[in-house]
Short mmCIF file of C-alpha atoms in Angstrom, two decimals:
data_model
loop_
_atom_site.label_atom_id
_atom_site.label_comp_id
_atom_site.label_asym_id
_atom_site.label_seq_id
_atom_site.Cartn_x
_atom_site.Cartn_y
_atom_site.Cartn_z
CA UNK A 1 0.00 0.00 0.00
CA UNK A 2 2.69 2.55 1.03
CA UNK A 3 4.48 2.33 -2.31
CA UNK A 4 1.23 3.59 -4.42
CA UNK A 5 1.52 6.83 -2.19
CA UNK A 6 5.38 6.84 -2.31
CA UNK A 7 5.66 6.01 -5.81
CA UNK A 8 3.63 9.06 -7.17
CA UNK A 9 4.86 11.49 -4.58
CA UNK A 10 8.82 10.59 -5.35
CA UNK A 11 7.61 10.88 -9.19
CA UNK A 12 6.69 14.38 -9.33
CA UNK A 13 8.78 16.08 -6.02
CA UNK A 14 11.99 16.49 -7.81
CA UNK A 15 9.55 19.75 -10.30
CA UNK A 16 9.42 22.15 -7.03
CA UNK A 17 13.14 20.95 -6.06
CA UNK A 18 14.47 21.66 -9.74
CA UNK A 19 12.74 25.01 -9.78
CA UNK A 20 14.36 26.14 -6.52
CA UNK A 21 17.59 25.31 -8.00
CA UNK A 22 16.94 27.38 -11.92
CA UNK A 23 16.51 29.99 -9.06
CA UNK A 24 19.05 29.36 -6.63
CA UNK A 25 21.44 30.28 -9.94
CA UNK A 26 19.85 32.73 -11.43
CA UNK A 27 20.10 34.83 -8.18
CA UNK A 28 23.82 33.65 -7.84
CA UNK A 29 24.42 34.83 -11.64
CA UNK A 30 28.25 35.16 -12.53
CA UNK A 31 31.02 37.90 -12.21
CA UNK A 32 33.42 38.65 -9.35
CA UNK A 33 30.47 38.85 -6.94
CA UNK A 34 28.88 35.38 -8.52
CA UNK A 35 29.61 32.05 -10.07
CA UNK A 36 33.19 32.59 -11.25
CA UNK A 37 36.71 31.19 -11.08
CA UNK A 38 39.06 32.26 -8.70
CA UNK A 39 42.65 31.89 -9.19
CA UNK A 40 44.20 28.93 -7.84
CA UNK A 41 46.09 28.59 -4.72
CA UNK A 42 49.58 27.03 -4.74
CA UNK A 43 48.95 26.37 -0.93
CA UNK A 44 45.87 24.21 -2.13
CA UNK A 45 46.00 22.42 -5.00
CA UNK A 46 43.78 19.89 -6.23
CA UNK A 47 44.89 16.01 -5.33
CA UNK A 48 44.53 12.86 -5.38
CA UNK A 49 43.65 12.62 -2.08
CA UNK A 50 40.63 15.00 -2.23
CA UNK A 51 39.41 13.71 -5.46
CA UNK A 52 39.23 9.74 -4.59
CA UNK A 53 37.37 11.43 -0.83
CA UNK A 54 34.83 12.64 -2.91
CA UNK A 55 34.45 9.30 -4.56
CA UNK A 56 34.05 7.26 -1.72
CA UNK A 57 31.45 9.93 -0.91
CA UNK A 58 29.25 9.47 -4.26
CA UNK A 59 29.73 5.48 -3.45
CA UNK A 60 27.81 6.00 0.33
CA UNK A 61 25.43 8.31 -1.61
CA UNK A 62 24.77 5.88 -4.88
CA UNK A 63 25.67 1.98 -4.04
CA UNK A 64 23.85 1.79 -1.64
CA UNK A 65 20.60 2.62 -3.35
CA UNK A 66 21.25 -1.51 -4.84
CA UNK A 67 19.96 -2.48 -1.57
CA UNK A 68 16.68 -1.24 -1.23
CA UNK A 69 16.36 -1.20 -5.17
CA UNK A 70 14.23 -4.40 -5.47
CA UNK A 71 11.67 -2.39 -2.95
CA UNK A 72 10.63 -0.12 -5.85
CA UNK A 73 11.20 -1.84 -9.19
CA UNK A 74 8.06 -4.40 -7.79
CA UNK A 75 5.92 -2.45 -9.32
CA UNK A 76 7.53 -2.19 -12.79
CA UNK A 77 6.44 -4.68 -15.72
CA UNK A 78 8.27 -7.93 -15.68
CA UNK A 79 8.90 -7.87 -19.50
CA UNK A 80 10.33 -3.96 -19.18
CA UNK A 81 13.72 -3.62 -21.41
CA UNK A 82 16.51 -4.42 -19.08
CA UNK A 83 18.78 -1.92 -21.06
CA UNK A 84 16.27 0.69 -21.16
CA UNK A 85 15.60 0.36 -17.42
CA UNK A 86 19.77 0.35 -16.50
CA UNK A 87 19.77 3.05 -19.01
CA UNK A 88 17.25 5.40 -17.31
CA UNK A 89 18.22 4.55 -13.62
CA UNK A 90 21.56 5.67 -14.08
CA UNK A 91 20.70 8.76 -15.74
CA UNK A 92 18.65 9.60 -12.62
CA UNK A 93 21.51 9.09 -10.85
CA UNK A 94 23.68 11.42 -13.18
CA UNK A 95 21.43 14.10 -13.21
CA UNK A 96 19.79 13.97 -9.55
CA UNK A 97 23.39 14.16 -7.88
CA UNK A 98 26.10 15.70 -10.73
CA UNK A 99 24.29 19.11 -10.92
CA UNK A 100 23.55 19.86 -7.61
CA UNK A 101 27.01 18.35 -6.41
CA UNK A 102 28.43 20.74 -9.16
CA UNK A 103 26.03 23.35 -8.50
CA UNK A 104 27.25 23.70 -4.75
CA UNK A 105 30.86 23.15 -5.62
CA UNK A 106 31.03 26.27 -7.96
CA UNK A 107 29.16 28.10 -4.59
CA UNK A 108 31.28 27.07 -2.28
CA UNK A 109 34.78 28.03 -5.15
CA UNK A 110 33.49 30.98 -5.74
CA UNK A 111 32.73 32.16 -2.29
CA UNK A 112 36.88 32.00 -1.67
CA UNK A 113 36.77 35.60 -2.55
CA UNK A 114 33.57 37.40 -1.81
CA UNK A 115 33.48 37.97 1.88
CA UNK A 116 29.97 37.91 2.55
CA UNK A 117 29.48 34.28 0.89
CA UNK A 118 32.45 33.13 2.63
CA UNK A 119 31.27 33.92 6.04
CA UNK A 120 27.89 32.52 5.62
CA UNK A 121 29.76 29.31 3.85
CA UNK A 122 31.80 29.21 7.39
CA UNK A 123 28.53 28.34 9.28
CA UNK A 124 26.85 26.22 6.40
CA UNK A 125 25.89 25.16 2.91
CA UNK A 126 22.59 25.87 4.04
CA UNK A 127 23.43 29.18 5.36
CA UNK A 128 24.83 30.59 2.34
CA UNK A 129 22.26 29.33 0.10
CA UNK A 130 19.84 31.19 2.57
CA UNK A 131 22.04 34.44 2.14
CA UNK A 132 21.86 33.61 -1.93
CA UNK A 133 18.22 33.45 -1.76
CA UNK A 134 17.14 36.14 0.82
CA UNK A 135 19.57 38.90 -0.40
CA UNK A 136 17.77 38.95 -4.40
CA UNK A 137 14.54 37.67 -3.40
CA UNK A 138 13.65 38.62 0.12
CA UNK A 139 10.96 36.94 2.12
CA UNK A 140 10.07 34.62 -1.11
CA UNK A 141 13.90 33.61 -0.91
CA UNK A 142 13.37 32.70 2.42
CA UNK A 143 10.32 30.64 1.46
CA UNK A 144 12.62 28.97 -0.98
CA UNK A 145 14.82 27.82 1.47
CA UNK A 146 12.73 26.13 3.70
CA UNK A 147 11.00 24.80 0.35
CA UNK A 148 14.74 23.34 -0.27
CA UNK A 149 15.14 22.14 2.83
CA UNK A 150 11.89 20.30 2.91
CA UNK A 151 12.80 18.33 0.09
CA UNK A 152 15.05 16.34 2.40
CA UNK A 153 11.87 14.53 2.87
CA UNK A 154 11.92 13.24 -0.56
CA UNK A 155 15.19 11.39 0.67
CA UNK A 156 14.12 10.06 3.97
CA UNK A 157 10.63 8.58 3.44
CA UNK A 158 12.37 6.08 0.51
CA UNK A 159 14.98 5.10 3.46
CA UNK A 160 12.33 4.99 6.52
CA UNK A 161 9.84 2.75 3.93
CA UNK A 162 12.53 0.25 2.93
CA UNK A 163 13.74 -0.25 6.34
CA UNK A 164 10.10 -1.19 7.24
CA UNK A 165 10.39 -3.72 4.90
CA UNK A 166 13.81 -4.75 5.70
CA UNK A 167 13.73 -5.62 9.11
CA UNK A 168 10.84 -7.75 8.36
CA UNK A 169 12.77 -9.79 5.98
CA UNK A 170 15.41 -10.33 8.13
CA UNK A 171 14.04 -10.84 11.66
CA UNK A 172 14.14 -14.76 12.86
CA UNK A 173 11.53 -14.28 14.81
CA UNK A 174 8.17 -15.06 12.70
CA UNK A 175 6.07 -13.62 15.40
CA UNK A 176 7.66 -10.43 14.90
CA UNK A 177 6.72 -10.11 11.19
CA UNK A 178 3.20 -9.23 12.77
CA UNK A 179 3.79 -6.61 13.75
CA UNK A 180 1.66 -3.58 11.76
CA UNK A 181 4.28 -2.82 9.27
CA UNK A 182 3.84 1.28 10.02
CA UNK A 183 5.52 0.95 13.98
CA UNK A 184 9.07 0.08 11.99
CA UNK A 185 9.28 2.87 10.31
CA UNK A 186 8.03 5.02 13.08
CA UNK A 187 10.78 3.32 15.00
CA UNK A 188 13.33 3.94 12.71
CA UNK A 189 12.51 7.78 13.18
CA UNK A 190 12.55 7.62 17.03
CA UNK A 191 15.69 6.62 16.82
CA UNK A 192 17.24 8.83 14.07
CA UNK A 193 15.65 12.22 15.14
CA UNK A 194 18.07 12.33 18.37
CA UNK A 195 20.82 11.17 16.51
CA UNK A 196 19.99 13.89 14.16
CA UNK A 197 19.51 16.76 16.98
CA UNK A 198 22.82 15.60 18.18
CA UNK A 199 24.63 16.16 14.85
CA UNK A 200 22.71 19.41 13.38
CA UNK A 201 25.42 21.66 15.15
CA UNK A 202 27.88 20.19 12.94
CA UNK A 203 25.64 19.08 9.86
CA UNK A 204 28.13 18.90 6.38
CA UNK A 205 30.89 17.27 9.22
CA UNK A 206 27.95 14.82 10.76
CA UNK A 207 27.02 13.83 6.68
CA UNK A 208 29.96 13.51 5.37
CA UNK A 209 31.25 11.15 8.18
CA UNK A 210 27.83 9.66 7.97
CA UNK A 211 28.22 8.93 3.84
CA UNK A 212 31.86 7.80 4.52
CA UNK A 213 30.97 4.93 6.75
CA UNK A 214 27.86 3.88 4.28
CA UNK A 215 30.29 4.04 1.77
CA UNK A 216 32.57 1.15 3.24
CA UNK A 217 29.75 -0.80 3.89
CA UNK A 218 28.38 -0.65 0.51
CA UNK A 219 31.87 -2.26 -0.20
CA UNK A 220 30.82 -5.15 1.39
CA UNK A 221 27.54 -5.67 -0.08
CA UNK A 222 28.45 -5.04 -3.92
CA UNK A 223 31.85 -6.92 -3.53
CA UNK A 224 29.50 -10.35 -2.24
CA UNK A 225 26.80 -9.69 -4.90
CA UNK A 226 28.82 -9.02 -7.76
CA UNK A 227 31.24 -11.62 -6.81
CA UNK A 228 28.31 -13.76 -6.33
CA UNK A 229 26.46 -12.90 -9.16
CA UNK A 230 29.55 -12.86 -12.05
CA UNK A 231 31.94 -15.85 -10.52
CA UNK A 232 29.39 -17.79 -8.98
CA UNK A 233 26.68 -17.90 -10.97
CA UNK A 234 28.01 -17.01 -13.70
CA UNK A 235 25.58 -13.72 -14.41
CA UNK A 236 22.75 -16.81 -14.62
CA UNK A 237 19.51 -15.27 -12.98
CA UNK A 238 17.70 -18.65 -13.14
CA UNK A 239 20.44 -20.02 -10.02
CA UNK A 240 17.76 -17.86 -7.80
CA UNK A 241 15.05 -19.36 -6.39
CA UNK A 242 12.45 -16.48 -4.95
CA UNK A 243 9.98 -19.12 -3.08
CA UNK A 244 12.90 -19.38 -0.33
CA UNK A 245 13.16 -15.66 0.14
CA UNK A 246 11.30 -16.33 3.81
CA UNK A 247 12.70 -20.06 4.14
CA UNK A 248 15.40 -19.69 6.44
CA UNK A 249 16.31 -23.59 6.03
CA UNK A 250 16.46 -22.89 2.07
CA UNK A 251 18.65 -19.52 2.03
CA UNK A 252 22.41 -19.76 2.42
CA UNK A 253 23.79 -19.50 6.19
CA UNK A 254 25.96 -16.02 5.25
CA UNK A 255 28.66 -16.81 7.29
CA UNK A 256 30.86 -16.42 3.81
CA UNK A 257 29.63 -13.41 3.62
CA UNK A 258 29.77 -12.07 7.00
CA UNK A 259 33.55 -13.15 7.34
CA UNK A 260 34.84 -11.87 3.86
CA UNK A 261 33.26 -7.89 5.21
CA UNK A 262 34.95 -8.91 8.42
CA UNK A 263 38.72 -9.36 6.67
CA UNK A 264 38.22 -6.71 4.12
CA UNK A 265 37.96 -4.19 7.22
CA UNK A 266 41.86 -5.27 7.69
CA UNK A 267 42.67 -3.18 4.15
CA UNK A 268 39.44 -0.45 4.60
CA UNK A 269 40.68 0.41 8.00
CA UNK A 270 44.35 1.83 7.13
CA UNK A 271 42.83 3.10 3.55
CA UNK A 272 40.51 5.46 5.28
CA UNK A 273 40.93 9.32 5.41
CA UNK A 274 38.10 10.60 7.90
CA UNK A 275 38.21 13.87 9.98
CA UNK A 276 38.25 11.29 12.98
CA UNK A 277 41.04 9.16 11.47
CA UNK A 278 43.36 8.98 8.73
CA UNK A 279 45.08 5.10 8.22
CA UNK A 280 48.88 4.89 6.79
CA UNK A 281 47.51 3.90 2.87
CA UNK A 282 45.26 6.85 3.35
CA UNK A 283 47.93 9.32 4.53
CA UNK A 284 50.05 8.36 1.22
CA UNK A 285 47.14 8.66 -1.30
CA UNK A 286 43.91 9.63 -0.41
CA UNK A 287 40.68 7.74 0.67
CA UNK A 288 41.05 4.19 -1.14
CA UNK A 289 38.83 2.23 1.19
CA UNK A 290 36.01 1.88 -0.84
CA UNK A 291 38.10 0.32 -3.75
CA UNK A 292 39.99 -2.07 -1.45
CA UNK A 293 37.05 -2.92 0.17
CA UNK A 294 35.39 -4.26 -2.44
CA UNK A 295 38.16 -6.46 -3.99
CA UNK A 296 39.11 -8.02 -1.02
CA UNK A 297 35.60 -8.55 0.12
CA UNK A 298 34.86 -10.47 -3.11
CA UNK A 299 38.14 -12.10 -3.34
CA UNK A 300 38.02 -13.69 -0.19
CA UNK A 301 34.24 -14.04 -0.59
CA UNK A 302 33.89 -16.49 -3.21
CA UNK A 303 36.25 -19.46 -1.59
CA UNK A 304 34.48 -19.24 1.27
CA UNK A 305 31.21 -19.25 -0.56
CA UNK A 306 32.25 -22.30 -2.38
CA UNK A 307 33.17 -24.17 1.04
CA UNK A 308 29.74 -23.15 2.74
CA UNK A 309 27.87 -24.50 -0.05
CA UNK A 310 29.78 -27.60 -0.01
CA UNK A 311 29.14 -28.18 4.12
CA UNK A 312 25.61 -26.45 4.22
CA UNK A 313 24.46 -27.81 0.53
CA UNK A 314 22.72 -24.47 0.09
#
């Protein structure tokens, strides 16, 4: 039932959330006191290092979306072209997140040298997207960014819906799964809105910590289902039998799984550059934990696989 509201909703949201950004830079415009570039600084070049901790960024913000895909594409036509439908989810990917990651980058560049964009930049994103908006457009830019800021929602209730789901699918405990499918959710939002008054003091640092440690985990998962999927099964989607999707005695233990994440975390830990840590691989060239991750997650996945199917005959 939820996804016939959430599936309309999600399909239309992005119009208002598009139209706030047309505005956001049209009222930032160009010149020295708009989008522009500012000379580089020797003291601050572009590296390595910053580039690859943007990527394992995107990969918290994007991989993980393979987990909860199978929530949504339900509802799509069984015979739908497979190419067309790869085709059109990664442009929504390409255009949802590249212009509005580009988009604030050339804010936050060009604010290096006009004073009043830098010092709202040094409290927040938000904050100098407010001063963008309320200094050409008044009390409707204001409107605009709470508008903007609402659309957060349009994030969340895909996340809070699929972890309903989720937990349902992976509880042991039958009597559990009847429970009215709305208290999960609800849970799941008791237990993020502290977490998220805790961190709004220190939101980008809170996110991008946040994303980071998503991202390594999404190493885990798409190293074990690619792995899986290509060396395994050889890309053969008949090798899955659905019907034992709630059959614990049918569906593979996961202890191949589980122990292949646990070893790759001996290469993600010294490959990751965080504001709370920086490991030795890190230190030389930038974030590569999301990269190692997955190759030694799969690597060491798939002989363990092999010997867990052999003792467990699943």
């Amino acid at each position: 039932m939820g996804i016939r509201i959430l599936g309309p909703v999600e399909m239309w949201v992005w119009v208002p959330i598009l139209i706030c950004f047309i505005i956001l830079s049209a009222f930032a415009g160009s010149g020295p006191n708009g989008l522009h570039l500012v000379p580089s600084d020797p003291a601050n070049p572009t590296t390595a290092r910053g580039v690859l901790g943007i990527g394992a960024l995107a990969a918290g913000l994007v991989v993980t979306y393979a987990s909860i895909s199978m929530d949504y594409s339900l509802s799509l036509r069984a015979d739908m072209n497979r190419p067309l439908f790869g085709l059109c989810l990664w442009l929504s990917f390409l255009v949802s997140i590249a212009a509005p990651v580009m988009l604030g980058a050339s804010l936050a560049y060009s604010a290096r040298d006009i004073p009043a964009w830098s010092e709202a930049l040094d409290t927040s994103i938000g904050s100098l997207i407010n001063y963008i908006y309320a200094s050409h457009g008044g009390n409707f830019g204001r409107f605009l960014t709470v508008l903007l800021s609402l659309s957060v929602l349009s994030n969340m209730s895909p996340t809070f819906y699929s972890f309903g789901l989720t937990i349902q699918t992976g509880l042991p405990f039958r009597g559990l799964r009847l429970v009215p499918r709305p208290i999960w959710p609800i849970l799941g939002f008791a237990i993020t809105l502290p977490l998220a008054i805790v961190g709004a003091s220190a939101f980008a640092a809170t996110l991008t910590n946040f994303l980071a440690l998503i991202g390594y985990w999404a190493s885990f998962y798409s190293g074990v289902i690619l792995f899986d999927h290509l060396l395994l099964r050889r890309g053969d989607f008949s090798t899955y039998d659905p019907s034992a999707w709630n059959d614990w005695s049918r569906l593979p233990w996961g202890a191949a799984a589980v122990v292949a994440s646990i070893c790759s975390l001996g290469v993600i830990v010294p490959s990751m550059d965080q504001i709370y840590f920086t490991g030795p691989i890190a230190d030389k060239v930038g974030d590569l934990g999301f990269e190692l991750g997955f190759i030694v997650t799969g690597v060491v996945y798939v002989p363990l696989r092999l010997l867990e199917r052999h003792v467990s005959g699943r």
